[in-house]
PDB file of C-alpha atoms in Angstrom:
ATOM      1  CA  UNK A   1      15.029  27.938  16.858  1.00  0.00           C
ATOM      2  CA  UNK A   2      16.511  25.935  19.760  1.00  0.00           C
ATOM      3  CA  UNK A   3      13.586  27.850  21.727  1.00  0.00           C
ATOM      4  CA  UNK A   4      11.228  25.973  19.603  1.00  0.00           C
ATOM      5  CA  UNK A   5      13.151  22.669  19.968  1.00  0.00           C
ATOM      6  CA  UNK A   6      13.254  23.081  23.766  1.00  0.00           C
ATOM      7  CA  UNK A   7       9.449  23.704  23.771  1.00  0.00           C
ATOM      8  CA  UNK A   8       8.906  20.498  21.635  1.00  0.00           C
ATOM      9  CA  UNK A   9      11.011  18.270  24.164  1.00  0.00           C
ATOM     10  CA  UNK A  10       9.092  19.893  26.912  1.00  0.00           C
ATOM     11  CA  UNK A  11       5.679  19.216  25.319  1.00  0.00           C
ATOM     12  CA  UNK A  12       6.650  15.692  24.216  1.00  0.00           C
ATOM     13  CA  UNK A  13       7.920  14.990  27.486  1.00  0.00           C
ATOM     14  CA  UNK A  14       4.732  16.044  29.091  1.00  0.00           C
ATOM     15  CA  UNK A  15       2.644  13.866  26.762  1.00  0.00           C
ATOM     16  CA  UNK A  16       4.891  10.870  26.514  1.00  0.00           C
ATOM     17  CA  UNK A  17       3.122   8.531  28.889  1.00  0.00           C
ATOM     18  CA  UNK A  18       2.243   5.548  26.457  1.00  0.00           C
ATOM     19  CA  UNK A  19       3.212   4.282  22.885  1.00  0.00           C
ATOM     20  CA  UNK A  20       0.028   6.013  21.630  1.00  0.00           C
ATOM     21  CA  UNK A  21       1.726   9.366  22.269  1.00  0.00           C
ATOM     22  CA  UNK A  22       3.984   8.485  19.377  1.00  0.00           C
ATOM     23  CA  UNK A  23       1.332   9.993  17.106  1.00  0.00           C
ATOM     24  CA  UNK A  24       1.451  13.213  18.898  1.00  0.00           C
ATOM     25  CA  UNK A  25       5.211  13.489  18.960  1.00  0.00           C
ATOM     26  CA  UNK A  26       5.094  13.003  15.268  1.00  0.00           C
ATOM     27  CA  UNK A  27       2.507  15.641  14.864  1.00  0.00           C
ATOM     28  CA  UNK A  28       4.566  18.106  16.832  1.00  0.00           C
ATOM     29  CA  UNK A  29       7.661  17.461  15.226  1.00  0.00           C
ATOM     30  CA  UNK A  30       5.810  18.129  12.004  1.00  0.00           C
ATOM     31  CA  UNK A  31       4.798  21.498  13.323  1.00  0.00           C
ATOM     32  CA  UNK A  32       8.308  22.474  14.413  1.00  0.00           C
ATOM     33  CA  UNK A  33       9.832  21.426  10.938  1.00  0.00           C
ATOM     34  CA  UNK A  34       7.083  23.519   9.175  1.00  0.00           C
ATOM     35  CA  UNK A  35       7.901  26.414  11.362  1.00  0.00           C
ATOM     36  CA  UNK A  36      11.539  26.141  10.810  1.00  0.00           C
ATOM     37  CA  UNK A  37      10.859  26.061   7.052  1.00  0.00           C
ATOM     38  CA  UNK A  38       8.995  29.215   7.316  1.00  0.00           C
ATOM     39  CA  UNK A  39      11.530  31.004   9.297  1.00  0.00           C
ATOM     40  CA  UNK A  40      14.183  29.840   6.666  1.00  0.00           C
ATOM     41  CA  UNK A  41      12.039  31.210   3.843  1.00  0.00           C
ATOM     42  CA  UNK A  42      11.790  34.422   5.574  1.00  0.00           C
ATOM     43  CA  UNK A  43      15.596  34.674   5.721  1.00  0.00           C
ATOM     44  CA  UNK A  44      16.014  33.735   9.534  1.00  0.00           C
ATOM     45  CA  UNK A  45      18.735  31.282  10.691  1.00  0.00           C
ATOM     46  CA  UNK A  46      17.182  28.186  12.564  1.00  0.00           C
ATOM     47  CA  UNK A  47      20.261  28.176  14.675  1.00  0.00           C
ATOM     48  CA  UNK A  48      20.897  30.561  17.489  1.00  0.00           C
TER      49      UNK A  48
ATOM     50  CA  UNK B   1      -8.039  26.217  41.191  1.00  0.00           C
ATOM     51  CA  UNK B   2     -10.377  29.144  42.092  1.00  0.00           C
ATOM     52  CA  UNK B   3     -13.683  29.152  40.533  1.00  0.00           C
ATOM     53  CA  UNK B   4     -13.008  32.618  38.944  1.00  0.00           C
ATOM     54  CA  UNK B   5      -9.891  30.983  37.065  1.00  0.00           C
ATOM     55  CA  UNK B   6     -11.598  27.802  36.230  1.00  0.00           C
ATOM     56  CA  UNK B   7     -14.428  29.681  34.587  1.00  0.00           C
ATOM     57  CA  UNK B   8     -12.090  32.041  32.727  1.00  0.00           C
ATOM     58  CA  UNK B   9     -10.131  29.197  31.305  1.00  0.00           C
ATOM     59  CA  UNK B  10     -13.433  27.509  30.103  1.00  0.00           C
ATOM     60  CA  UNK B  11     -14.485  30.846  28.320  1.00  0.00           C
ATOM     61  CA  UNK B  12     -11.038  31.123  26.650  1.00  0.00           C
ATOM     62  CA  UNK B  13     -11.093  27.308  25.707  1.00  0.00           C
ATOM     63  CA  UNK B  14     -14.698  28.133  24.088  1.00  0.00           C
ATOM     64  CA  UNK B  15     -13.365  30.791  22.187  1.00  0.00           C
ATOM     65  CA  UNK B  16     -10.492  28.901  20.883  1.00  0.00           C
ATOM     66  CA  UNK B  17     -12.875  25.919  19.844  1.00  0.00           C
ATOM     67  CA  UNK B  18     -14.967  28.384  18.024  1.00  0.00           C
ATOM     68  CA  UNK B  19     -12.062  29.924  16.230  1.00  0.00           C
ATOM     69  CA  UNK B  20     -10.573  26.284  15.202  1.00  0.00           C
ATOM     70  CA  UNK B  21     -13.981  25.257  14.126  1.00  0.00           C
ATOM     71  CA  UNK B  22     -14.569  28.287  11.801  1.00  0.00           C
ATOM     72  CA  UNK B  23     -11.020  28.006  10.553  1.00  0.00           C
ATOM     73  CA  UNK B  24     -11.873  24.401   9.396  1.00  0.00           C
ATOM     74  CA  UNK B  25     -14.882  25.340   7.662  1.00  0.00           C
ATOM     75  CA  UNK B  26     -12.884  28.047   5.782  1.00  0.00           C
ATOM     76  CA  UNK B  27      -9.837  26.107   4.950  1.00  0.00           C
ATOM     77  CA  UNK B  28     -11.257  22.522   4.721  1.00  0.00           C
ATOM     78  CA  UNK B  29      -9.044  19.676   6.251  1.00  0.00           C
ATOM     79  CA  UNK B  30      -6.067  21.068   7.722  1.00  0.00           C
ATOM     80  CA  UNK B  31      -3.177  20.276   9.915  1.00  0.00           C
ATOM     81  CA  UNK B  32      -2.478  22.138  13.174  1.00  0.00           C
ATOM     82  CA  UNK B  33       0.193  24.301  11.684  1.00  0.00           C
ATOM     83  CA  UNK B  34      -2.028  25.550   9.002  1.00  0.00           C
ATOM     84  CA  UNK B  35      -4.741  26.198  11.566  1.00  0.00           C
ATOM     85  CA  UNK B  36      -2.327  28.340  13.576  1.00  0.00           C
ATOM     86  CA  UNK B  37      -0.874  30.064  10.691  1.00  0.00           C
ATOM     87  CA  UNK B  38      -4.490  31.060   9.445  1.00  0.00           C
ATOM     88  CA  UNK B  39      -5.462  32.306  12.661  1.00  0.00           C
ATOM     89  CA  UNK B  40      -2.282  34.585  12.870  1.00  0.00           C
ATOM     90  CA  UNK B  41      -3.023  35.797   9.519  1.00  0.00           C
ATOM     91  CA  UNK B  42      -6.703  36.598   9.874  1.00  0.00           C
ATOM     92  CA  UNK B  43      -6.024  38.373  13.232  1.00  0.00           C
ATOM     93  CA  UNK B  44      -3.107  40.164  11.600  1.00  0.00           C
ATOM     94  CA  UNK B  45      -0.591  38.721  14.161  1.00  0.00           C
ATOM     95  CA  UNK B  46      -2.691  39.254  17.194  1.00  0.00           C
ATOM     96  CA  UNK B  47      -3.561  35.820  17.689  1.00  0.00           C
ATOM     97  CA  UNK B  48      -0.499  33.605  18.233  1.00  0.00           C
ATOM     98  CA  UNK B  49      -1.547  30.090  19.167  1.00  0.00           C
ATOM     99  CA  UNK B  50       1.529  28.107  20.752  1.00  0.00           C
ATOM    100  CA  UNK B  51       1.674  24.285  20.466  1.00  0.00           C
ATOM    101  CA  UNK B  52       0.980  23.881  24.005  1.00  0.00           C
ATOM    102  CA  UNK B  53      -2.455  25.703  23.518  1.00  0.00           C
ATOM    103  CA  UNK B  54      -3.408  24.261  20.111  1.00  0.00           C
ATOM    104  CA  UNK B  55      -2.812  20.642  20.249  1.00  0.00           C
ATOM    105  CA  UNK B  56      -4.663  20.150  23.449  1.00  0.00           C
ATOM    106  CA  UNK B  57      -7.427  22.053  22.037  1.00  0.00           C
ATOM    107  CA  UNK B  58      -7.595  19.934  18.769  1.00  0.00           C
ATOM    108  CA  UNK B  59      -7.440  16.837  21.074  1.00  0.00           C
ATOM    109  CA  UNK B  60     -10.342  18.110  23.116  1.00  0.00           C
ATOM    110  CA  UNK B  61     -12.419  18.773  19.798  1.00  0.00           C
ATOM    111  CA  UNK B  62     -11.625  15.387  18.654  1.00  0.00           C
ATOM    112  CA  UNK B  63     -12.605  13.755  21.909  1.00  0.00           C
ATOM    113  CA  UNK B  64     -15.994  15.648  21.834  1.00  0.00           C
ATOM    114  CA  UNK B  65     -16.640  14.581  18.087  1.00  0.00           C
ATOM    115  CA  UNK B  66     -16.445  17.922  16.829  1.00  0.00           C
ATOM    116  CA  UNK B  67     -13.662  17.328  14.412  1.00  0.00           C
ATOM    117  CA  UNK B  68     -12.055  14.110  13.062  1.00  0.00           C
ATOM    118  CA  UNK B  69      -8.370  13.765  12.229  1.00  0.00           C
ATOM    119  CA  UNK B  70      -6.537  11.412  10.099  1.00  0.00           C
ATOM    120  CA  UNK B  71      -3.019  11.156   8.781  1.00  0.00           C
ATOM    121  CA  UNK B  72      -2.274  12.357   5.335  1.00  0.00           C
ATOM    122  CA  UNK B  73       0.315  13.888   2.983  1.00  0.00           C
ATOM    123  CA  UNK B  74       0.886  17.519   2.440  1.00  0.00           C
ATOM    124  CA  UNK B  75       1.638  19.058  -0.903  1.00  0.00           C
ATOM    125  CA  UNK B  76       5.162  18.948   0.048  1.00  0.00           C
ATOM    126  CA  UNK B  77       5.053  15.216   0.404  1.00  0.00           C
ATOM    127  CA  UNK B  78       5.078  15.308   4.302  1.00  0.00           C
ATOM    128  CA  UNK B  79       3.223  13.114   6.556  1.00  0.00           C
ATOM    129  CA  UNK B  80       0.821  15.296   8.886  1.00  0.00           C
ATOM    130  CA  UNK B  81      -2.389  14.831  10.756  1.00  0.00           C
ATOM    131  CA  UNK B  82      -5.347  16.594   9.288  1.00  0.00           C
ATOM    132  CA  UNK B  83      -8.327  17.788  11.022  1.00  0.00           C
ATOM    133  CA  UNK B  84     -11.747  18.172   9.504  1.00  0.00           C
ATOM    134  CA  UNK B  85     -15.102  19.542  11.195  1.00  0.00           C
ATOM    135  CA  UNK B  86     -17.758  16.825  11.709  1.00  0.00           C
ATOM    136  CA  UNK B  87     -21.423  17.417  11.389  1.00  0.00           C
ATOM    137  CA  UNK B  88     -21.797  17.637  15.118  1.00  0.00           C
ATOM    138  CA  UNK B  89     -18.896  20.182  14.982  1.00  0.00           C
ATOM    139  CA  UNK B  90     -20.986  22.427  12.545  1.00  0.00           C
ATOM    140  CA  UNK B  91     -24.083  22.341  14.792  1.00  0.00           C
ATOM    141  CA  UNK B  92     -21.896  23.207  17.759  1.00  0.00           C
ATOM    142  CA  UNK B  93     -20.357  26.020  15.862  1.00  0.00           C
ATOM    143  CA  UNK B  94     -23.657  27.517  14.677  1.00  0.00           C
ATOM    144  CA  UNK B  95     -24.940  27.261  18.320  1.00  0.00           C
ATOM    145  CA  UNK B  96     -21.810  29.017  19.699  1.00  0.00           C
ATOM    146  CA  UNK B  97     -21.878  31.638  16.870  1.00  0.00           C
ATOM    147  CA  UNK B  98     -25.575  32.568  17.853  1.00  0.00           C
ATOM    148  CA  UNK B  99     -24.610  32.726  21.599  1.00  0.00           C
ATOM    149  CA  UNK B 100     -21.693  34.997  20.486  1.00  0.00           C
ATOM    150  CA  UNK B 101     -23.928  37.115  18.460  1.00  0.00           C
ATOM    151  CA  UNK B 102     -26.507  37.435  21.201  1.00  0.00           C
ATOM    152  CA  UNK B 103     -23.824  38.411  23.848  1.00  0.00           C
ATOM    153  CA  UNK B 104     -22.285  41.034  21.458  1.00  0.00           C
ATOM    154  CA  UNK B 105     -25.551  42.699  20.523  1.00  0.00           C
ATOM    155  CA  UNK B 106     -26.282  42.898  24.387  1.00  0.00           C
ATOM    156  CA  UNK B 107     -22.965  44.504  24.816  1.00  0.00           C
ATOM    157  CA  UNK B 108     -23.466  46.815  22.054  1.00  0.00           C
ATOM    158  CA  UNK B 109     -26.909  48.081  23.621  1.00  0.00           C
ATOM    159  CA  UNK B 110     -25.299  48.489  27.026  1.00  0.00           C
ATOM    160  CA  UNK B 111     -22.576  50.737  25.172  1.00  0.00           C
ATOM    161  CA  UNK B 112     -25.469  52.556  23.349  1.00  0.00           C
ATOM    162  CA  UNK B 113     -26.879  53.832  26.726  1.00  0.00           C
ATOM    163  CA  UNK B 114     -26.010  57.225  27.867  1.00  0.00           C
ATOM    164  CA  UNK B 115     -23.282  57.397  30.159  1.00  0.00           C
TER     165      UNK B 115
END
């Protein structure tokens, strides 16, 4: 799961150019949370 | 970027656009995660869209007026950005589908020719 978080930080860093990108950051965070929840539901641990 | 790479990128983007638009027709307004999950499901795992591909693609579609996006609440009471296809998006999808069908029929005809 740290791989996903690392991707998120890289992506948000690339997009983080102005306050309007806060929406994108929220959107990406939601995506990661959904992915984490799905993995947990399948019995996978979110931590390495 | 060499012209060949640029053209290939545009073809891939066009294909992604088609798949995302069609998914929105099937599912109705959906957030990005649901769109990616649907494409993975329909393709039986062959199509895995990463966030770096999906979200720039959705942004392009929104900028072109082919989808609109607004914040909403999921069934789990979470805030998410939902995308919906617009009338322009439906027209674009129909046109792209016609082009794709035409191309596939040409390819089929080519492969039917004796080797």
